[in-house]
Each structure stands twice: as C-alpha cells, then as structure tokens.
Short mmCIF file of C-alpha atoms and ligand atoms in Angstrom, two decimals:
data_model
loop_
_atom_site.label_atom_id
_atom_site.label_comp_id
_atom_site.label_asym_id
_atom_site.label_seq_id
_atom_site.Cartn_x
_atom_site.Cartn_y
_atom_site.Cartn_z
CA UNK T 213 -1.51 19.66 1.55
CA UNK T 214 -1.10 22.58 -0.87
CA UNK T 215 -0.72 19.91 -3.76
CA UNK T 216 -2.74 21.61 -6.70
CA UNK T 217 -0.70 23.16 -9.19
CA UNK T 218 2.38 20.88 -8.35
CA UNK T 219 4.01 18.30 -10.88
CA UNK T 220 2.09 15.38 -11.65
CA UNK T 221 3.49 12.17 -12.13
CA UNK T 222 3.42 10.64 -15.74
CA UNK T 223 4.02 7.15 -13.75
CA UNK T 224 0.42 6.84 -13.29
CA UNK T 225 -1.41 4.00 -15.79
CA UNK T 226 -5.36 4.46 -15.42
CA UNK T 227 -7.17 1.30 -16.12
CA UNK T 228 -10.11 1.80 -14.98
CA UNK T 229 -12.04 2.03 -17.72
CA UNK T 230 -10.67 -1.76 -18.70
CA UNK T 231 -12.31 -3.07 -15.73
CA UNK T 232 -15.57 -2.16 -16.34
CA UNK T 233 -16.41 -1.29 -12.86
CA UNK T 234 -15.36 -4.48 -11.43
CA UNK T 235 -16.56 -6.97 -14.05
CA UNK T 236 -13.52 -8.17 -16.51
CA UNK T 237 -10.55 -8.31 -16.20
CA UNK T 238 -9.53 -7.01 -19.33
CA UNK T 239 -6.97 -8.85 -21.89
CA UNK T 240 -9.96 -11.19 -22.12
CA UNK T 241 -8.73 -12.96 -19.06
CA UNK T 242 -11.23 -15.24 -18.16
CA UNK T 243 -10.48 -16.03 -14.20
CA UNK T 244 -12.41 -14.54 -12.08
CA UNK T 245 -10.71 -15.62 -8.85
CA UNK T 246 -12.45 -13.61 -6.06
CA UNK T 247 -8.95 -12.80 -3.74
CA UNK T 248 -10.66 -11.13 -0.61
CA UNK T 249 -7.62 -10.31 0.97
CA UNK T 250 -7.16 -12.73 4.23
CA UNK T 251 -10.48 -13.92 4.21
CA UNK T 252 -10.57 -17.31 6.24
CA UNK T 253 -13.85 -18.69 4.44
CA UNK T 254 -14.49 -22.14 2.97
CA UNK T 255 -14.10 -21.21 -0.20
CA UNK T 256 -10.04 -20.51 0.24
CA UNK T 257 -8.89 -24.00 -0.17
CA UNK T 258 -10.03 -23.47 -3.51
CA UNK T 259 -9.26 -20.39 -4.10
CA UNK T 260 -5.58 -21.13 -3.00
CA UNK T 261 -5.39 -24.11 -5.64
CA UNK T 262 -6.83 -21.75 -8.31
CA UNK T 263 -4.59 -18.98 -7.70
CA UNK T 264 -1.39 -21.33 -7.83
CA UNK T 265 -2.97 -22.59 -11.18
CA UNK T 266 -3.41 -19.76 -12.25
CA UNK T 267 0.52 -18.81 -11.25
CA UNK T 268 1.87 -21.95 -12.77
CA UNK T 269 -0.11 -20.91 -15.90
CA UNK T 270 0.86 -17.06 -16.02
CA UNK T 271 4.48 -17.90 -14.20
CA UNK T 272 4.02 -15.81 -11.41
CA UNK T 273 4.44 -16.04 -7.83
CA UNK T 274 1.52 -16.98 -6.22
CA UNK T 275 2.86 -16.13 -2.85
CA UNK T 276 3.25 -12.77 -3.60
CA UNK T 277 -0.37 -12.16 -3.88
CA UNK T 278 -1.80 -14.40 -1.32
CA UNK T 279 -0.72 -12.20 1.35
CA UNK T 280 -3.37 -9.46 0.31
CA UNK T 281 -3.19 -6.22 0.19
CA UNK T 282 -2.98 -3.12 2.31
CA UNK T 283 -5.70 -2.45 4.23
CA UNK T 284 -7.56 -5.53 3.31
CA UNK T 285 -10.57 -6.34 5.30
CA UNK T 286 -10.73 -8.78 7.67
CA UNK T 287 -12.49 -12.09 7.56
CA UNK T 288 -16.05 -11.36 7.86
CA UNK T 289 -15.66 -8.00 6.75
CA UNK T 290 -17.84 -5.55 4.59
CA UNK T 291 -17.32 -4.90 0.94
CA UNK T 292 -16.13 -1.62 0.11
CA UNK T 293 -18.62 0.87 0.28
CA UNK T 294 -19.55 3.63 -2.21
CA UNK T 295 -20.64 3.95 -5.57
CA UNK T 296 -18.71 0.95 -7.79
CA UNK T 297 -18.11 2.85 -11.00
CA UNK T 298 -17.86 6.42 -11.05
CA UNK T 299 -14.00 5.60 -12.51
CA UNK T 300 -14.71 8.58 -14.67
CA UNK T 301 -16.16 11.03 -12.54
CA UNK T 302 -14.71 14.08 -12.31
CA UNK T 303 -14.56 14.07 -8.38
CA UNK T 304 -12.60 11.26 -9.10
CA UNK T 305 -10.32 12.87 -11.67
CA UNK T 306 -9.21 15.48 -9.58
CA UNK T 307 -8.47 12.73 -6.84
CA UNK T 308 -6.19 11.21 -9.98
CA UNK T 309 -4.64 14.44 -10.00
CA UNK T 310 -4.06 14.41 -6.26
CA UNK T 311 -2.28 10.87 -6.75
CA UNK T 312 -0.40 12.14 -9.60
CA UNK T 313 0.91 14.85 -7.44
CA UNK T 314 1.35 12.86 -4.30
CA UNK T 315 3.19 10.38 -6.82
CA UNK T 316 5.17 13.00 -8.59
CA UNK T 317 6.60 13.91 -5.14
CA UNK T 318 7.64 10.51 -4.08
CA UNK T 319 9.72 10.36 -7.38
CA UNK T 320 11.69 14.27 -6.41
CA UNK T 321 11.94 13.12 -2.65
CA UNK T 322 13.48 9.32 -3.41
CA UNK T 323 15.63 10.34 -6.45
CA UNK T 324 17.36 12.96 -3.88
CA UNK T 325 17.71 10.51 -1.72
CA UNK T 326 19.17 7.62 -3.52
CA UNK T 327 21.36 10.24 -5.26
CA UNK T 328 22.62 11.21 -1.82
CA UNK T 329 23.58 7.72 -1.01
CA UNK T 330 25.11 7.21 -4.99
CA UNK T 331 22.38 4.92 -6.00
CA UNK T 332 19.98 5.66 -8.85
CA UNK T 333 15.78 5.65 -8.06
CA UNK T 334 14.02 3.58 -10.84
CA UNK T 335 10.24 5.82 -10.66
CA UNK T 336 7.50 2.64 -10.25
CA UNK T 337 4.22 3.27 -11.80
CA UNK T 338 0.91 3.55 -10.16
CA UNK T 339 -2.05 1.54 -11.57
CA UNK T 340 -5.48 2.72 -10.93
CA UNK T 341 -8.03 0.21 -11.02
CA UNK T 342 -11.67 -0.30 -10.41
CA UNK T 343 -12.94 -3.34 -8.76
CA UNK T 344 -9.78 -5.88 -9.49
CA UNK T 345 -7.03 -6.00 -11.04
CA UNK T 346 -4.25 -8.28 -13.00
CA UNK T 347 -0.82 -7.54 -11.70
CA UNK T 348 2.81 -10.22 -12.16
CA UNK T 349 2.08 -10.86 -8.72
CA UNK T 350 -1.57 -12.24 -9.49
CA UNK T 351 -5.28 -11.26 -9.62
CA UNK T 352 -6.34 -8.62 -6.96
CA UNK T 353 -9.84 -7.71 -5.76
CA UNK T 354 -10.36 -3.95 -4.52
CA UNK T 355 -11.32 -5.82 -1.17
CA UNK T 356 -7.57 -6.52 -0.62
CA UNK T 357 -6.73 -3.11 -0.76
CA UNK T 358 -4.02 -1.20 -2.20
CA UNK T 359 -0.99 -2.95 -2.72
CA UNK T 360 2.50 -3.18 -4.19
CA UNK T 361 3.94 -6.01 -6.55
CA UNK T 362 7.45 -6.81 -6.41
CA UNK T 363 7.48 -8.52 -9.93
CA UNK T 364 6.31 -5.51 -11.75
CA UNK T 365 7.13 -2.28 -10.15
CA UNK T 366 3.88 -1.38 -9.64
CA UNK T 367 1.80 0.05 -7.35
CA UNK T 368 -1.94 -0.68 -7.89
CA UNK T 369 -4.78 1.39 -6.40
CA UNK T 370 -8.19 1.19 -6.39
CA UNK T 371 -9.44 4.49 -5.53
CA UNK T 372 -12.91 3.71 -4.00
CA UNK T 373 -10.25 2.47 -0.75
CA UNK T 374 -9.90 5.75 -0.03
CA UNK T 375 -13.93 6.23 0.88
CA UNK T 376 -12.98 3.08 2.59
CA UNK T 377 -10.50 4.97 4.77
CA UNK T 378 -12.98 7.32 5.36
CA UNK T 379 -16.54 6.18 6.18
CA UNK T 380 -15.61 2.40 7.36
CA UNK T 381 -12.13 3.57 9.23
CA UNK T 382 -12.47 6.88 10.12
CA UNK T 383 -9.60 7.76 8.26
CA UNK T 384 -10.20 11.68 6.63
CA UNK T 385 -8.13 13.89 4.99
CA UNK T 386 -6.48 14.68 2.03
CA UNK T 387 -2.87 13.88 4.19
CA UNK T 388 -4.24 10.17 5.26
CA UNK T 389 -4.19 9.31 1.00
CA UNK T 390 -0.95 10.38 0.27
CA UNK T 391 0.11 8.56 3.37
CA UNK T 392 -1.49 5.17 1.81
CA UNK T 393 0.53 6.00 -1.70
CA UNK T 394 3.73 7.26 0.18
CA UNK T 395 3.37 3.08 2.22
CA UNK T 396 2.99 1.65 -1.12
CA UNK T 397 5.93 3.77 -2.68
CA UNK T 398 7.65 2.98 0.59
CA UNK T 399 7.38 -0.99 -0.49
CA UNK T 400 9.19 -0.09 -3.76
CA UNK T 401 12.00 1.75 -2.05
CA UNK T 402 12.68 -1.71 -0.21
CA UNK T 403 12.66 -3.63 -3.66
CA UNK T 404 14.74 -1.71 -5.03
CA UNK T 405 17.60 -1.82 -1.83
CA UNK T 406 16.44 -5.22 -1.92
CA UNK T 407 14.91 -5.64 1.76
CA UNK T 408 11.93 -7.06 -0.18
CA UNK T 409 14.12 -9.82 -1.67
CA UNK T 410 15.98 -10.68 1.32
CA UNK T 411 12.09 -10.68 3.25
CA UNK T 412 10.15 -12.94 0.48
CA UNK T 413 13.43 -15.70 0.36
CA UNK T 414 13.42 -15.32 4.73
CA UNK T 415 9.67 -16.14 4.73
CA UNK T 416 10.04 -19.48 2.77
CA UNK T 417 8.95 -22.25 5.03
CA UNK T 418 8.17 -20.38 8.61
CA UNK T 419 5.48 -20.68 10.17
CA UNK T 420 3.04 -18.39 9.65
CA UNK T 421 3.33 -16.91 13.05
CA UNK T 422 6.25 -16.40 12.31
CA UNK T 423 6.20 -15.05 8.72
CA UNK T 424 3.09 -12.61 10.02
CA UNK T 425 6.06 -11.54 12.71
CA UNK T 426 8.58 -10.38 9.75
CA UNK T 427 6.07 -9.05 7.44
CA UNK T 428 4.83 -6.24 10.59
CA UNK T 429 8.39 -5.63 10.42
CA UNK T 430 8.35 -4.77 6.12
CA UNK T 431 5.10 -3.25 6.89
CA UNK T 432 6.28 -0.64 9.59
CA UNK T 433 9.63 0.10 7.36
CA UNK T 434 7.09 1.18 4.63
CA UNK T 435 5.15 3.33 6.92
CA UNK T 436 8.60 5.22 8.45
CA UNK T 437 9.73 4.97 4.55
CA UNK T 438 6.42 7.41 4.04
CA UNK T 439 6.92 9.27 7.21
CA UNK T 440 10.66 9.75 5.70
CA UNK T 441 8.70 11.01 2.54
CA UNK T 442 6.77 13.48 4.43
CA UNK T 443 9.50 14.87 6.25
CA UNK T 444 11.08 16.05 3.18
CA UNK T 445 7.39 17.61 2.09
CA UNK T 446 6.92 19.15 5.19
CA UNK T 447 10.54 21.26 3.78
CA UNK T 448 8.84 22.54 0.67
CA UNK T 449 6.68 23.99 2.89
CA UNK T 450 3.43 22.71 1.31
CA UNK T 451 2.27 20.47 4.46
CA UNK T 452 -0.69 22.77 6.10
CA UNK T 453 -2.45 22.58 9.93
CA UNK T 454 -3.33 19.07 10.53
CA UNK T 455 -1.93 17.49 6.99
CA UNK T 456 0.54 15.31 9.52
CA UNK T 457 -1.69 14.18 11.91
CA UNK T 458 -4.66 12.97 9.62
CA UNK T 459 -1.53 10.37 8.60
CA UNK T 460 -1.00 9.76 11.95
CA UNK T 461 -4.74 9.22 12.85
CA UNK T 462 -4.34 6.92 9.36
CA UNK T 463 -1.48 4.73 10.53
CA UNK T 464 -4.01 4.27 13.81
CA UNK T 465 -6.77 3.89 12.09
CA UNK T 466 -5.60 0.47 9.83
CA UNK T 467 -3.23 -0.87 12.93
CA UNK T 468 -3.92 -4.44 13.55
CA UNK T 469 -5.74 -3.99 16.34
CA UNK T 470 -7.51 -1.81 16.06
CA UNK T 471 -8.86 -3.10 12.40
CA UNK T 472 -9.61 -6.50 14.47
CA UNK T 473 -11.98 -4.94 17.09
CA UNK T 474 -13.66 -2.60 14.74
CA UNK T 475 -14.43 -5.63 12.30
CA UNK T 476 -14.84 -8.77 14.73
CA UNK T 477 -14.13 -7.10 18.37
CA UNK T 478 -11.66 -8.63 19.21
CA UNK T 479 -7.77 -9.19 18.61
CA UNK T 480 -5.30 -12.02 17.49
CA UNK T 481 -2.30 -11.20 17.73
CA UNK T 482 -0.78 -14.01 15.91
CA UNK T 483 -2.58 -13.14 13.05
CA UNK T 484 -1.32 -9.15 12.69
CA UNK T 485 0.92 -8.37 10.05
CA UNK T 486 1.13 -4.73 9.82
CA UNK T 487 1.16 -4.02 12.72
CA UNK T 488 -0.61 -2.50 15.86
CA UNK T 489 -1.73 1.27 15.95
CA UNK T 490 0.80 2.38 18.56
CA UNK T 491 3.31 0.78 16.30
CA UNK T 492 2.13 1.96 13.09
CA UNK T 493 1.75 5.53 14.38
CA UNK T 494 5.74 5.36 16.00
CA UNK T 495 7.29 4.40 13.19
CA UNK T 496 5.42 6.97 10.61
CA UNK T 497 5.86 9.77 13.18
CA UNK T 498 10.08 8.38 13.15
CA UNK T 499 10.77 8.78 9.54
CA UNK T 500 8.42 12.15 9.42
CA UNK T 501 10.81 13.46 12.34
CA UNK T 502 14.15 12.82 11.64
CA UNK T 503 13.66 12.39 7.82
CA UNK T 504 16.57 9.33 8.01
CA UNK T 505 16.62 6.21 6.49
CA UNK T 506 19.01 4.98 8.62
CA UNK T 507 16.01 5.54 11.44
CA UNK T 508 13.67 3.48 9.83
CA UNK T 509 15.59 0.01 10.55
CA UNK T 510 12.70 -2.26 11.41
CA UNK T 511 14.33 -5.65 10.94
CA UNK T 512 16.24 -6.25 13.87
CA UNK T 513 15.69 -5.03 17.45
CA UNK T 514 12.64 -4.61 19.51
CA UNK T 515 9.80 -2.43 17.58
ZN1 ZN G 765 2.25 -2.34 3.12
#
C-alpha cells in the first residue's frame, strides 16, 4: 500500500506509555482482571463475577466485553509473542504512522459514503495500547485481540497483534493490518446505522449457539464493510501487487476454523463466531469488488 506520505488520522489516542508494558492500568485502577478472550479455564466463573462487579461498579456493560476481542486466542492458546514493551520504538512508530494513515482513510472513504446516502460519519478514535486496556465496554487484555466498543466509539489496538498475525497466523503484509483496522472501523460503521444496537438487544437471552450464529453474521458485515473500504482505496490508486490478497490470505488466516485446528486441531462449530475462512474470505473479497453497502447484507439469507 503506497500509504507513506498520506494524511494521518488525528483520531488516534496512544496510551501506551500509561500501561507500562502491560502492568497498570493507568487512572490508578486497581483490577487486574485477566480477560483472555474466550478462554474456557477454571478460573472464568470468577472472572465472569468480577467483570460484572466490576460493570455494576463502573456502569458498563459487561456483556459487551465478555465476548472478546478480534482475533482472540483460543482456549489453550499461546500468549502473544514478541517483545512486550517496545511501545516506543521507532519500528513501532512508523507502524503508528501506518495506522494513522490506514485510519485517516477510513474517515475520507466513510464520510463519502454516508454523505452519499445523506447521513453524517461521526470519525471514532483508535486507542493504542500495550498489554490491556480500560475501555466503557470493560477491561481488555492484548490476548483478546483488537476490538471495538460500542459504548465509547473506540477502537482499541494493541499493536504487538499484528506480530501475532504474522509469526503465530501466518498473516504478512502491510495490506493484512489495515484489513484488521478497516474490520474494527467496519464495527463502528454498524453502530452508527445501528446494526450493532439492533444485534446486542437480538442476542439477549439466546442461546449461545445461537448468539455465536448472529455474531458470525456482525462479524462477516465488518469484514465486507473493510472489503467495501478497500474497494474505494484500490480507486486512489495506492493499492500495489499483492496489497489485496495478503487481506484475503488475512480473512483466511483468523477464520474459525481454521484458528481451531491451528490452536487445538480440531473444529467446533458451535462455538465459531466470526466465521469460517471460506466465509471470511467471500465476504471481504464482496465489499472489495463491488464497493456496495447494499452487498454486504449479512443478516438475513444464507452466508
Ligand atoms: Zn470483529
């Protein structure tokens, strides 16, 4: 992607630096809840009581947070790999940069977009964090990966993930990170039309079968949302060879199944809720083609 001397966003709020490489959680919050993403261990009984505490004490959600991230690992999984505090690096500084451009882009693309349909696009911000994080949806570890909180517009990214993407999931390439910030951004487009809404009231007592079912549904509307996104980038003409298939390879990469057999070997399907790579992979390669939203209706119909 010929991203470098682009706009960068001035969405993007680096706390890094409060974190302390994974160790407070800055605002002298004192929980240290250890959210894992959908770990299945002993300890979640109690970690599920502490984080509604911890909700009925802040007023937040709880539910919004318990569903993990993007990308999370799967029970049994690693820890993220890689050096835990280089937050100030300056390999990591130009990937801020890259973020800030990738972010920047998102905010031209959806702005035309909503403007086209006579709606206005609200820019979200971008956190950057190192090691875990306190959003309105909850406390986050790193290990949930990157994710996107309804309550406060945010999207929060630990950047270490994207080593993640590429040593544990074989995930390279420039393209394959904006592809993870274009999913998240692609989660704020539905809050804002209010698909996110409608999904967290729907989910309210199913089963979680069920509720796993819908949220593949949200998940794959993000990833044609991004494909939709990099449609309109491929029309600057900055895309270059191979920018659109590293995504691709990406949206394989973290599928469901995939994930499972790399990190357990083998798959339950009950339990996806992203979404399979065959699935993940359509519906990115549907928004990148056609560039519609109205293609990227994932919430009725067979997908
Ligand atoms: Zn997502």
């Amino acid at each position: 992607m010929l991203w470098r001397g682009r706009r960068q966003s001035d969405n993007i709020e680096d706390e890094r630096s409060d974190s302390g490489g994974g160790g407070g959680l800055g605002g002298g919050g004192q929980f240290r809840v250890p959210i894992g993403g959908r770990t299945g261990g002993g300890g979640s009984i109690l970690l599920v009581i502490l984080v509604v505490l911890a909700g009925w004490y802040f007023g937040f959600d709880p539910s919004q947070i318990l569903g993990g991230g993007d990308g999370g690992l799967l029970p049994g999984g690693g820890q993220i790999t890689g050096t835990q505090d280089n937050g100030n690096a300056p390999a990591n500084d130009e990937m801020k940069q890259f973020v800030a451009t990738v972010l920047a882009d998102t905010e031209d693309t959806w702005t035309g977009i909503f403007k086209s349909q006579g709606l206005t696009y609200e820019d979200p911000k971008l956190v950057l964090f190192s090691g875990q994080v306190r959003s309105a949806c909850g406390f986050a570890s790193a290990a949930a990966g990157p994710f996107y909180c309804p309550g406060d517009h945010k999207v929060y990214l630990d950047m270490t993930f994207f080593q993640q993407l590429d040593q544990q999931f074989g995930a390279s390439g420039e393209f394959a990170r904006a592809y993870v910030v274009a999913h998240e951004v692609g989660h704020h487009v539905q809050n804002l039309t209010g698909i996110m809404g409608k999904f967290n009231q729907m989910r309210q007592g199913m089963s979680e079968a069920d509720a796993n079912q819908l949220s593949v549904r949200i998940e794959l509307q993000a990833d044609c949302f991004a494909g939709v996104w990099a449609h309109f980038t491929q029309q600057k003409g900055i895309l270059e060879q191979g920018d659109i298939e590293s995504a691709l390879n990406a949206a394989k990469q973290i599928g469901d199944d995939t994930l499972q057999k790399k990190m357990q070997g083998y798959v339950v399907p009950e339990s996806f809720n992203h979404g399979t790579s065959q699935q993940r992979q359509t519906w990115l390669a549907r928004g990148f083609k056609s560039g519609k939203l109205s293609d990227c209706n994932t919430m009725s119909g067979p997908i």
